[in-house]
Amino acid sequence: MDISGRHEEDGEYLMVAAAVHATVGTTRLHSVQGMGFAVSYHEPTLSATTGVVAEAVSDPSAEPIVAERGEFYEEPEWMVEQYLEPDFKYVESIAERETVQAAHHAAYAARKLLL
Amino acid sequence: MKAILAKRVDDGTASIDELAELARAAGYDVAAEVTQSREEDAAYQFGEGKVAELAATVTERGAGVVIFDNQLGPYQTYNLGQRLPDGTRVIDRFRLILEIFGQRAQTRKAQLQVELAELRYELPRVEAKTSLAKRDERPGFMGLGEYDESHEQDIKDQISRIKDELDVIADKEADRRQKRRESGFDLVALAGYTNAGKSTLLQRLAAELEIGENDELHPDLDPTAEAEDRLFTTLGTTTRKADIERRDVLVTDTVGFISDLPHWLVESFKSTLDAVYYADLVLLVVDVSEPMDDIREKLVTCHDTLYERNQAPIVTVLNKIDAVSDEELEEKRRALSALAPSPVAISGKEGVNIEELKRRIDIELPAWEFERLVMPMTDETMSVVSWVHDHARVEDVTYTDDEVVVEFEARPSIVQQSRSKASDLTAAPSA
């Protein structure tokens, strides 16, 4: 998953989270099962960012949720898991990075459509 | 020379094992370790109290150098130098790695890469000195600011000169890779954390060095890859020929990865890593005898290093299974399933499961195609048949009065080339 729009514009926030539900190998994204989006107008606190991600993950069976290290302010994985229902981990393999990259493009494009 | 190791972590316990190994690899005698768990101090990295303790330890042990695991800014290095006994060198992990590289660099390319990395390390430090000098600028003849600025410009000029020379070397190597592919070779690269056993595995996979008629294409092929139980034994690349099932494969051993390397350091070794980035297959070698957390961390470092530019499929090789029980191996396989979905477990040292690894390499390399070429008998036909013999695995050749039929298997690119050679024959007038 990835979040676009953590910055303030004209005194307002518009965070868009995209979740890509995929099966992966070591270096390749094998297949995409589905995608989910969610929007938040709150400041990007840990609680707001995890909230919008949890909402974007529409399929509860999709585990673990994977994000770049900076996404949740480098907080330890166990702490992020307190906010999210499913298991959570930071990216490790090349395939996971590729998938997060896909989510990044989706979140960025969705936010541009909304503006 | 005696060295004191120092490391600060934000919280938890500081582990200094890898730094100690690096220090020993550089030839230092580790006399003591000083660690601290706290936020970074902008002036000294450590807190002031810990700096005093460090200074006392240096005096007590008669050490000549303090090695920090943390990256030190130019000002921190200067401030620490002021607080430690006169003549004590202060270096950080990257400076230490550069020292090791400097000691091991044998080839022109390795020496240039080390020099480039050193200059890139030095540049911000010289810029910092310049900015300090400018606050107290004394213009005019031999003014400090002017002198330092010329030093900064010098470094930038040298960086640019070395990069140009390395680009020329990289182009030559890219040409060589291309020629090798055209000669029907598949290119396999060994990658992995430093000291994972890559060079030992290369020795295990490699056939006796017989490049034969293609000698002039492979001036860099080295009959031996050094293998020792220490970090950064391999600094350049060593390429050797291996017979993998039905294929002719060139296996390249390369410099090991290590965690937390800054971007500029990895970038300095770009042309060495190109051997990995542009291979047909990467074998990512892992020392499975290490603790699980270390294995995971090192694998993540490798994926970090490969992520930006790697184009080849990766097969994870769990090496050193002679040092673990079957139960432990199974447990580690399960724990690594996300990072390494279907690894091959081997022992390079004992030669266990090498055949299985060879089979896997054959499966993962680009698929070969079967081709049946029907060529008219002209003056040039036999040279095409000979070329196919050199570049492919020929299964059958049938001669009739006016035709030659060759059946063979080869890489897709070789099949394409053979078709083009055959069609040239068709266009030629018959004898």
Coordinates of C-alpha atoms in Angstrom, one line a residue:
Chain A
M1 CA 0.0 0.0 0.0
D2 CA 1.0 3.6 -0.4
I3 CA -0.4 7.0 0.6
S4 CA -0.3 10.1 -1.6
G5 CA -0.8 13.7 -0.3
R6 CA 0.5 14.0 3.2
H7 CA 1.2 17.7 2.7
E8 CA -1.1 20.6 3.3
E9 CA -2.5 22.6 0.4
D10 CA -4.4 25.9 1.0
G11 CA -4.9 24.9 4.7
E12 CA -6.4 21.5 3.8
Y13 CA -5.3 17.9 3.6
L14 CA -6.3 15.3 1.1
M15 CA -4.7 11.9 1.7
V16 CA -5.4 9.1 -0.7
A17 CA -4.4 5.5 0.2
A18 CA -4.2 2.8 -2.4
A19 CA -3.9 -0.9 -1.5
V20 CA -2.8 -3.4 -4.2
H21 CA -3.7 -7.0 -3.3
A22 CA -1.1 -9.1 -5.1
T23 CA 0.7 -12.4 -5.0
V24 CA 4.5 -12.0 -5.5
G25 CA 7.7 -14.0 -6.0
T26 CA 11.2 -12.9 -5.1
T27 CA 11.6 -10.3 -7.7
R28 CA 8.3 -10.2 -9.6
L29 CA 4.7 -9.3 -9.0
H30 CA 2.9 -12.4 -10.2
S31 CA -0.7 -11.3 -10.2
V32 CA -3.0 -8.6 -8.9
Q33 CA -6.1 -9.9 -7.1
G34 CA -7.7 -6.5 -6.5
M35 CA -7.2 -2.8 -5.5
G36 CA -8.8 -0.6 -2.9
F37 CA -8.8 3.1 -2.3
A38 CA -9.7 5.4 0.6
V39 CA -9.6 9.1 1.3
S40 CA -8.9 11.1 4.4
Y41 CA -9.1 14.9 5.1
H42 CA -7.2 14.7 8.4
E43 CA -3.6 15.7 9.3
P44 CA -1.3 12.8 8.6
T45 CA -0.9 11.5 12.1
L46 CA -0.1 7.9 12.7
S47 CA -3.7 7.3 13.7
A48 CA -5.0 9.0 10.5
T49 CA -2.5 7.3 8.1
T50 CA -3.2 3.8 9.5
G51 CA -6.9 4.6 9.5
V52 CA -7.0 5.4 5.8
V53 CA -4.9 2.4 5.0
A54 CA -7.1 0.1 6.9
E55 CA -10.1 1.5 5.0
A56 CA -8.3 1.0 1.6
V57 CA -7.6 -2.7 2.4
S58 CA -11.0 -3.9 1.4
D59 CA -10.1 -7.6 1.5
P60 CA -9.5 -8.7 5.1
S61 CA -7.8 -12.0 3.9
A62 CA -5.0 -10.0 2.2
E63 CA -2.1 -10.3 4.6
P64 CA 0.4 -9.0 5.4
I65 CA 0.0 -5.3 4.7
V66 CA 3.3 -4.1 3.3
A67 CA 4.6 -0.5 3.2
E68 CA 7.7 1.5 2.7
R69 CA 9.6 2.3 5.9
G70 CA 8.8 6.0 5.9
E71 CA 5.0 5.4 5.5
F72 CA 4.3 5.2 9.2
Y73 CA 7.2 7.4 10.5
E74 CA 9.5 4.4 11.0
E75 CA 7.4 3.2 13.9
P76 CA 8.1 -0.4 14.8
E77 CA 6.0 -3.0 13.1
W78 CA 4.2 -4.2 16.2
M79 CA 3.0 -0.6 16.9
V80 CA 1.6 -0.2 13.5
E81 CA -0.2 -3.5 13.9
Q82 CA -2.0 -2.1 16.9
Y83 CA -3.8 0.2 14.5
L84 CA -4.3 -2.1 11.6
E85 CA -6.3 -5.3 11.9
P86 CA -4.2 -7.7 9.6
D87 CA -0.5 -8.5 10.0
F88 CA 1.9 -5.7 9.0
K89 CA 5.5 -5.5 7.8
Y90 CA 7.8 -3.1 6.1
V91 CA 9.1 -4.0 2.6
E92 CA 11.8 -6.6 2.4
S93 CA 12.0 -8.2 -1.1
I94 CA 12.3 -6.7 -4.5
A95 CA 8.8 -8.0 -5.4
E96 CA 7.3 -6.2 -2.4
R97 CA 9.0 -3.0 -3.4
E98 CA 7.6 -3.4 -7.0
T99 CA 4.1 -3.8 -5.6
V100 CA 4.4 -0.8 -3.3
Q101 CA 5.6 1.1 -6.3
A102 CA 2.4 0.1 -8.2
A103 CA 0.3 1.2 -5.2
H104 CA 2.2 4.5 -5.2
H105 CA 1.3 5.2 -8.9
A106 CA -2.3 4.2 -8.1
A107 CA -2.6 6.5 -5.1
Y108 CA -0.9 9.4 -6.9
A109 CA -3.2 9.1 -10.0
A110 CA -6.3 8.8 -7.8
R111 CA -5.4 11.9 -5.9
K112 CA -4.9 13.9 -9.1
L113 CA -8.3 12.8 -10.3
L114 CA -9.9 14.1 -7.1
L115 CA -8.2 17.5 -7.1
Chain B
M1 CA 47.6 -0.8 15.3
K2 CA 45.2 -0.9 18.3
A3 CA 41.6 0.3 17.6
I4 CA 38.7 1.2 19.9
L5 CA 35.3 0.5 18.3
A6 CA 32.4 2.8 19.0
K7 CA 28.8 2.6 18.2
R8 CA 25.6 4.6 19.2
V9 CA 22.1 3.3 18.7
D10 CA 18.9 5.2 19.3
D11 CA 17.6 2.5 21.6
G12 CA 18.2 -1.2 22.5
T13 CA 21.6 -2.8 22.6
A14 CA 24.4 -1.9 20.1
S15 CA 25.8 -5.0 18.3
I16 CA 29.4 -4.4 17.3
D17 CA 30.2 -7.8 15.8
E18 CA 30.3 -6.8 12.1
L19 CA 32.4 -3.7 12.8
A20 CA 34.9 -5.8 14.7
E21 CA 35.1 -8.2 11.7
L22 CA 35.6 -5.2 9.4
A23 CA 38.3 -3.8 11.7
R24 CA 40.1 -7.1 11.7
A25 CA 39.8 -7.4 8.0
A26 CA 41.5 -4.0 7.7
G27 CA 44.4 -5.2 9.9
Y28 CA 43.5 -3.5 13.2
D29 CA 43.8 -5.1 16.6
V30 CA 40.5 -4.4 18.4
A31 CA 41.5 -3.3 22.0
A32 CA 38.1 -2.2 23.4
E33 CA 34.5 -1.4 22.5
V34 CA 32.5 1.6 23.7
T35 CA 28.7 1.7 23.0
Q36 CA 25.9 4.0 23.9
S37 CA 22.1 3.9 23.6
R38 CA 20.8 7.5 23.2
E39 CA 19.7 10.1 20.6
E40 CA 22.5 11.4 18.4
D41 CA 24.5 14.3 19.8
A42 CA 25.0 16.8 16.9
A43 CA 28.5 17.8 18.1
Y44 CA 30.0 14.4 19.0
Q45 CA 27.7 11.6 18.0
F46 CA 28.1 10.3 21.6
G47 CA 27.0 12.3 24.6
E48 CA 29.8 14.4 26.2
G49 CA 30.2 12.0 29.2
K50 CA 30.7 9.0 26.8
V51 CA 33.2 11.0 24.8
A52 CA 35.3 11.5 28.0
E53 CA 35.0 7.7 28.6
L54 CA 36.2 7.1 25.1
A55 CA 39.2 9.4 25.5
A56 CA 40.1 7.6 28.8
T57 CA 39.8 4.2 27.0
V58 CA 42.1 5.4 24.2
T59 CA 44.8 6.5 26.7
E60 CA 44.4 3.4 28.8
R61 CA 44.7 0.9 25.9
G62 CA 47.3 2.9 23.9
A63 CA 45.0 2.9 20.8
G64 CA 45.9 4.9 17.7
V65 CA 42.5 4.9 16.1
V66 CA 38.8 5.1 17.0
I67 CA 36.4 3.5 14.6
F68 CA 32.7 4.6 14.7
D69 CA 30.0 2.3 13.3
N70 CA 27.8 5.4 12.8
Q71 CA 28.4 7.8 9.9
L72 CA 30.3 10.8 11.3
G73 CA 29.7 14.3 9.9
P74 CA 32.7 16.4 9.2
Y75 CA 32.1 18.5 12.3
Q76 CA 31.7 15.5 14.5
T77 CA 35.0 14.1 13.3
Y78 CA 36.7 17.4 14.0
N79 CA 35.1 17.8 17.5
L80 CA 36.0 14.2 18.5
G81 CA 39.6 14.8 17.3
Q82 CA 39.8 17.8 19.7
R83 CA 38.6 15.7 22.7
L84 CA 40.7 12.6 22.1
P85 CA 44.5 12.2 22.9
D86 CA 46.8 13.9 20.3
G87 CA 47.4 11.9 17.2
T88 CA 44.3 9.7 17.6
R89 CA 42.7 9.1 14.2
V90 CA 38.9 9.1 14.1
I91 CA 37.2 7.2 11.3
D92 CA 33.7 5.9 10.6
R93 CA 32.4 2.6 9.1
F94 CA 32.6 3.9 5.5
R95 CA 36.2 5.2 5.9
L96 CA 37.1 1.8 7.3
I97 CA 35.4 0.0 4.3
L98 CA 37.3 2.3 2.0
E99 CA 40.6 1.4 3.7
I100 CA 39.9 -2.3 3.2
F101 CA 39.0 -1.7 -0.4
G102 CA 42.2 0.3 -0.8
Q103 CA 44.3 -2.6 0.6
R104 CA 42.6 -5.2 -1.7
A105 CA 42.3 -3.2 -4.9
Q106 CA 44.5 -5.0 -7.4
T107 CA 43.1 -4.0 -10.8
R108 CA 43.1 -0.6 -12.4
K109 CA 39.3 -0.6 -12.2
A110 CA 39.2 -1.5 -8.5
Q111 CA 41.8 1.2 -7.8
L112 CA 39.8 3.8 -9.7
Q113 CA 36.6 2.8 -7.9
V114 CA 38.2 3.1 -4.5
E115 CA 39.7 6.4 -5.4
L116 CA 36.4 7.7 -6.6
A117 CA 34.6 6.5 -3.4
E118 CA 37.4 8.2 -1.3
L119 CA 37.0 11.5 -3.2
R120 CA 33.2 11.4 -2.8
Y121 CA 33.6 10.8 0.9
E122 CA 36.1 13.7 1.1
L123 CA 34.2 16.3 -0.9
P124 CA 31.5 17.3 1.7
R125 CA 34.3 17.4 4.4
V126 CA 36.3 19.8 2.3
E127 CA 33.1 21.8 1.6
A128 CA 32.6 22.0 5.3
K129 CA 36.1 23.3 5.9
T130 CA 35.6 25.9 3.2
S131 CA 32.4 27.1 4.8
L132 CA 34.1 27.3 8.2
A133 CA 37.0 29.2 6.6
K134 CA 34.6 31.6 4.8
R135 CA 33.2 32.7 8.2
D136 CA 36.6 33.9 9.0
E137 CA 37.8 34.7 5.5
R138 CA 41.1 36.3 5.0
P139 CA 41.1 37.4 1.4
G140 CA 44.3 38.2 -0.4
F141 CA 47.5 36.4 -1.2
M142 CA 47.3 32.7 0.1
G143 CA 44.0 33.5 1.7
L144 CA 42.6 30.3 3.4
G145 CA 39.2 30.5 1.7
E146 CA 40.8 30.7 -1.7
Y147 CA 43.2 27.8 -1.0
D148 CA 40.4 25.6 0.2
E149 CA 38.1 26.4 -2.6
S150 CA 40.8 25.4 -5.1
H151 CA 41.1 22.1 -3.2
E152 CA 37.4 21.6 -3.5
Q153 CA 37.6 22.3 -7.2
D154 CA 40.5 19.9 -7.5
I155 CA 38.5 17.1 -6.0
K156 CA 35.6 17.8 -8.3
D157 CA 37.9 17.7 -11.3
Q158 CA 39.5 14.4 -10.2
I159 CA 36.0 12.9 -9.7
S160 CA 35.0 13.9 -13.2
R161 CA 38.3 12.5 -14.6
I162 CA 37.9 9.1 -12.8
K163 CA 34.3 8.8 -13.8
D164 CA 35.2 9.3 -17.5
E165 CA 37.9 6.6 -17.2
L166 CA 35.4 4.2 -15.5
D167 CA 32.8 4.9 -18.1
V168 CA 35.3 3.8 -20.8
I169 CA 36.0 0.6 -18.8
A170 CA 32.2 0.0 -18.3
D171 CA 31.6 0.4 -22.1
K172 CA 34.3 -2.2 -22.8
E173 CA 32.8 -4.5 -20.3
A174 CA 29.3 -4.0 -21.8
D175 CA 30.7 -4.9 -25.2
R176 CA 32.4 -8.0 -23.7
R177 CA 29.1 -9.1 -22.1
Q178 CA 27.4 -8.6 -25.5
K179 CA 30.1 -10.6 -27.3
R180 CA 29.8 -13.4 -24.8
R181 CA 26.1 -13.6 -25.3
E182 CA 26.6 -13.7 -29.0
S183 CA 29.1 -16.5 -28.5
G184 CA 26.2 -18.5 -27.0
F185 CA 27.2 -18.1 -23.3
D186 CA 24.6 -17.5 -20.6
L187 CA 25.8 -15.1 -17.9
V188 CA 25.2 -16.0 -14.3
A189 CA 26.3 -13.7 -11.4
L190 CA 26.9 -14.6 -7.8
A191 CA 25.7 -11.9 -5.5
G192 CA 25.2 -11.8 -1.7
Y193 CA 26.4 -10.4 1.5
T194 CA 30.1 -10.2 2.1
N195 CA 31.5 -13.6 3.4
A196 CA 28.5 -15.6 2.3
G197 CA 30.7 -18.1 0.4
K198 CA 30.4 -16.8 -3.1
S199 CA 34.0 -17.5 -4.2
T200 CA 33.9 -21.0 -2.8
L201 CA 30.7 -21.7 -4.7
L202 CA 32.3 -20.3 -7.9
Q203 CA 35.2 -22.7 -7.5
R204 CA 32.7 -25.5 -7.1
L205 CA 30.6 -24.6 -10.2
A206 CA 33.5 -23.7 -12.5
A207 CA 34.9 -26.1 -15.0
E208 CA 38.6 -26.1 -15.6
L209 CA 39.3 -22.9 -17.4
E210 CA 39.1 -23.7 -21.1
I211 CA 37.9 -20.9 -23.1
G212 CA 39.7 -22.3 -26.1
E213 CA 39.0 -20.7 -29.4
N214 CA 37.2 -17.7 -27.8
D215 CA 40.3 -16.8 -25.8
E216 CA 40.5 -13.3 -27.3
L217 CA 37.0 -12.6 -26.2
H218 CA 37.8 -13.3 -22.6
P219 CA 41.1 -11.6 -21.6
D220 CA 39.8 -11.1 -18.0
L221 CA 39.0 -14.7 -17.3
D222 CA 40.9 -15.7 -14.2
P223 CA 41.8 -19.3 -13.4
T224 CA 41.3 -18.7 -9.7
A225 CA 38.8 -17.0 -7.4
E226 CA 40.2 -16.2 -4.1
A227 CA 38.2 -17.7 -1.2
E228 CA 39.0 -16.9 2.4
D229 CA 37.0 -16.7 5.5
R230 CA 37.1 -12.9 5.8
L231 CA 35.1 -9.9 4.6
F232 CA 35.7 -8.4 1.2
T233 CA 38.1 -11.1 -0.1
T234 CA 36.7 -10.5 -3.6
L235 CA 36.9 -6.9 -4.7
G236 CA 37.0 -7.1 -8.4
T237 CA 35.0 -9.6 -10.5
T238 CA 36.2 -13.1 -11.4
T239 CA 34.6 -14.8 -14.3
R240 CA 34.9 -18.5 -15.0
K241 CA 33.3 -21.0 -17.4
A242 CA 31.0 -23.6 -16.0
D243 CA 29.2 -26.5 -17.7
I244 CA 25.6 -26.3 -16.5
E245 CA 23.6 -29.2 -17.9
R246 CA 23.5 -28.6 -21.7
R247 CA 24.7 -24.9 -21.5
D248 CA 27.9 -23.0 -21.7
V249 CA 27.7 -20.6 -18.8
L250 CA 30.0 -17.9 -17.6
V251 CA 29.8 -17.4 -13.8
T252 CA 30.9 -14.1 -12.3
D253 CA 31.9 -13.7 -8.7
T254 CA 31.6 -10.2 -7.5
V255 CA 32.1 -7.9 -4.5
G256 CA 29.9 -8.7 -1.5
F257 CA 27.1 -6.4 -0.3
I258 CA 27.1 -4.9 3.2
S259 CA 24.4 -3.0 5.1
D260 CA 24.0 0.7 5.4
L261 CA 26.3 1.7 2.6
P262 CA 25.6 5.2 1.5
H263 CA 24.4 5.7 -2.0
W264 CA 27.7 7.4 -3.2
L265 CA 29.7 4.3 -2.1
V266 CA 27.5 1.9 -4.0
E267 CA 27.5 4.2 -7.0
S268 CA 31.3 4.2 -7.0
F269 CA 31.3 0.5 -7.5
K270 CA 28.6 0.7 -10.2
S271 CA 30.7 -0.9 -13.0
T272 CA 31.6 -3.8 -10.8
L273 CA 28.0 -4.3 -9.9
D274 CA 27.0 -4.1 -13.5
A275 CA 28.2 -7.7 -13.8
V276 CA 25.3 -8.5 -11.4
Y277 CA 22.7 -6.1 -12.8
Y278 CA 23.1 -7.2 -16.4
A279 CA 23.4 -11.0 -15.9
D280 CA 20.8 -13.5 -17.3
L281 CA 20.4 -14.9 -13.8
V282 CA 21.5 -13.9 -10.3
L283 CA 22.4 -16.4 -7.6
L284 CA 21.8 -14.7 -4.3
V285 CA 24.1 -16.5 -1.8
V286 CA 23.2 -16.6 1.9
D287 CA 25.1 -18.1 4.8
V288 CA 22.3 -20.2 6.3
S289 CA 24.4 -21.1 9.4
E290 CA 24.0 -17.6 10.8
P291 CA 21.2 -16.6 13.3
M292 CA 17.8 -16.1 11.6
D293 CA 17.6 -12.3 12.3
D294 CA 21.0 -11.8 10.7
I295 CA 20.1 -13.8 7.6
R296 CA 16.9 -11.8 7.2
E297 CA 18.7 -8.5 7.6
K298 CA 21.4 -9.4 5.2
L299 CA 18.9 -10.7 2.6
V300 CA 17.0 -7.4 2.9
T301 CA 20.3 -5.5 2.3
C302 CA 20.9 -7.5 -0.8
H303 CA 17.4 -6.8 -2.1
D304 CA 18.0 -3.1 -1.3
T305 CA 21.1 -3.1 -3.4
L306 CA 19.6 -5.0 -6.3
Y307 CA 16.2 -3.2 -6.3
E308 CA 17.0 -0.2 -8.4
R309 CA 18.7 -1.8 -11.3
N310 CA 18.6 -5.6 -11.3
Q311 CA 16.9 -7.0 -14.4
A312 CA 17.5 -10.7 -14.0
P313 CA 15.6 -13.4 -12.1
I314 CA 17.0 -14.2 -8.7
V315 CA 17.5 -17.7 -7.2
T316 CA 18.3 -17.6 -3.5
V317 CA 21.0 -20.1 -2.5
L318 CA 21.2 -21.2 1.1
N319 CA 24.9 -22.0 1.5
K320 CA 26.8 -23.7 4.3
I321 CA 24.1 -26.3 5.1
D322 CA 27.0 -28.5 6.3
A323 CA 27.0 -26.3 9.4
V324 CA 23.2 -26.7 10.3
S325 CA 21.0 -29.6 11.2
D326 CA 18.1 -30.7 8.9
E327 CA 15.5 -29.4 11.4
E328 CA 17.2 -26.0 11.6
L329 CA 17.4 -25.7 7.8
E330 CA 13.7 -26.5 7.5
E331 CA 12.8 -23.9 10.1
K332 CA 14.9 -21.3 8.3
R333 CA 13.4 -22.2 4.9
R334 CA 9.9 -21.6 6.4
A335 CA 10.9 -18.3 8.0
L336 CA 12.4 -17.0 4.8
S337 CA 9.5 -18.1 2.5
A338 CA 8.4 -14.5 1.7
L339 CA 11.9 -13.3 0.9
A340 CA 13.1 -16.5 -0.8
P341 CA 10.1 -18.5 -2.0
S342 CA 12.0 -21.5 -3.5
P343 CA 15.6 -21.5 -2.4
V344 CA 18.2 -24.1 -3.2
A345 CA 20.1 -25.4 -0.2
I346 CA 23.7 -26.3 -0.8
S347 CA 27.2 -26.6 0.7
G348 CA 29.8 -25.0 -1.5
K349 CA 32.6 -26.2 0.8
E350 CA 31.4 -29.9 0.8
G351 CA 29.9 -29.9 -2.6
V352 CA 26.4 -31.0 -1.4
N353 CA 23.4 -30.4 -3.8
I354 CA 25.6 -28.7 -6.4
E355 CA 23.9 -30.9 -9.1
E356 CA 20.5 -29.7 -8.0
L357 CA 21.7 -26.1 -8.2
K358 CA 23.0 -26.7 -11.7
R359 CA 19.6 -28.1 -12.7
R360 CA 17.9 -25.1 -11.2
I361 CA 20.2 -22.7 -13.1
D362 CA 19.4 -24.4 -16.4
I363 CA 15.6 -24.0 -15.7
E364 CA 15.8 -20.4 -14.7
L365 CA 18.1 -19.2 -17.6
P366 CA 16.4 -17.9 -20.7
A367 CA 14.8 -20.9 -22.5
W368 CA 16.5 -22.4 -25.5
E369 CA 14.8 -22.9 -28.8
F370 CA 15.0 -25.9 -31.1
E371 CA 15.8 -25.0 -34.7
R372 CA 16.0 -26.9 -38.0
L373 CA 17.9 -25.0 -40.7
V374 CA 17.8 -26.1 -44.3
M375 CA 20.6 -24.4 -46.2
P376 CA 21.6 -24.6 -49.9
M377 CA 25.1 -26.0 -50.5
T378 CA 27.3 -23.0 -51.4
D379 CA 31.0 -22.1 -50.8
E380 CA 29.9 -20.4 -47.5
T381 CA 27.6 -23.1 -46.1
M382 CA 30.3 -25.0 -44.2
S383 CA 31.4 -21.9 -42.4
V384 CA 27.8 -21.3 -41.2
V385 CA 27.6 -25.0 -40.1
S386 CA 30.9 -24.5 -38.2
W387 CA 29.5 -21.2 -36.6
V388 CA 26.4 -23.1 -35.4
H389 CA 28.6 -25.8 -33.9
D390 CA 30.5 -23.1 -32.0
H391 CA 27.4 -21.3 -30.7
A392 CA 24.8 -24.0 -30.1
R393 CA 24.2 -27.5 -29.2
V394 CA 24.0 -29.4 -32.5
E395 CA 21.9 -32.5 -32.5
D396 CA 22.1 -33.6 -36.1
V397 CA 23.6 -32.6 -39.4
T398 CA 22.4 -34.2 -42.7
Y399 CA 24.2 -33.6 -46.0
T400 CA 22.6 -34.2 -49.5
D401 CA 23.9 -33.2 -52.9
D402 CA 22.5 -29.7 -52.8
E403 CA 21.4 -29.1 -49.2
V404 CA 22.6 -29.2 -45.6
V405 CA 20.1 -29.7 -42.7
V406 CA 21.3 -28.7 -39.2
E407 CA 19.1 -29.4 -36.1
F408 CA 20.2 -27.7 -33.0
E409 CA 19.2 -26.0 -29.7
A410 CA 20.4 -22.5 -28.7
R411 CA 19.5 -19.2 -27.1
P412 CA 16.8 -17.3 -29.0
S413 CA 19.3 -14.7 -30.1
I414 CA 21.6 -17.3 -31.6
V415 CA 18.7 -18.9 -33.5
Q416 CA 17.9 -15.5 -34.9
Q417 CA 21.5 -15.0 -36.0
S418 CA 21.7 -18.4 -37.6
R419 CA 18.5 -17.7 -39.6
S420 CA 20.0 -14.5 -40.9
K421 CA 23.2 -16.3 -41.9
A422 CA 21.2 -19.0 -43.6
S423 CA 19.1 -16.5 -45.6
D424 CA 22.3 -14.7 -46.8
L425 CA 23.3 -18.1 -48.2
T426 CA 20.0 -18.4 -50.1
A427 CA 20.5 -15.0 -51.6
A428 CA 24.0 -16.0 -52.8
P429 CA 24.3 -17.4 -56.3
S430 CA 24.8 -21.2 -56.3
A431 CA 28.1 -22.6 -57.2

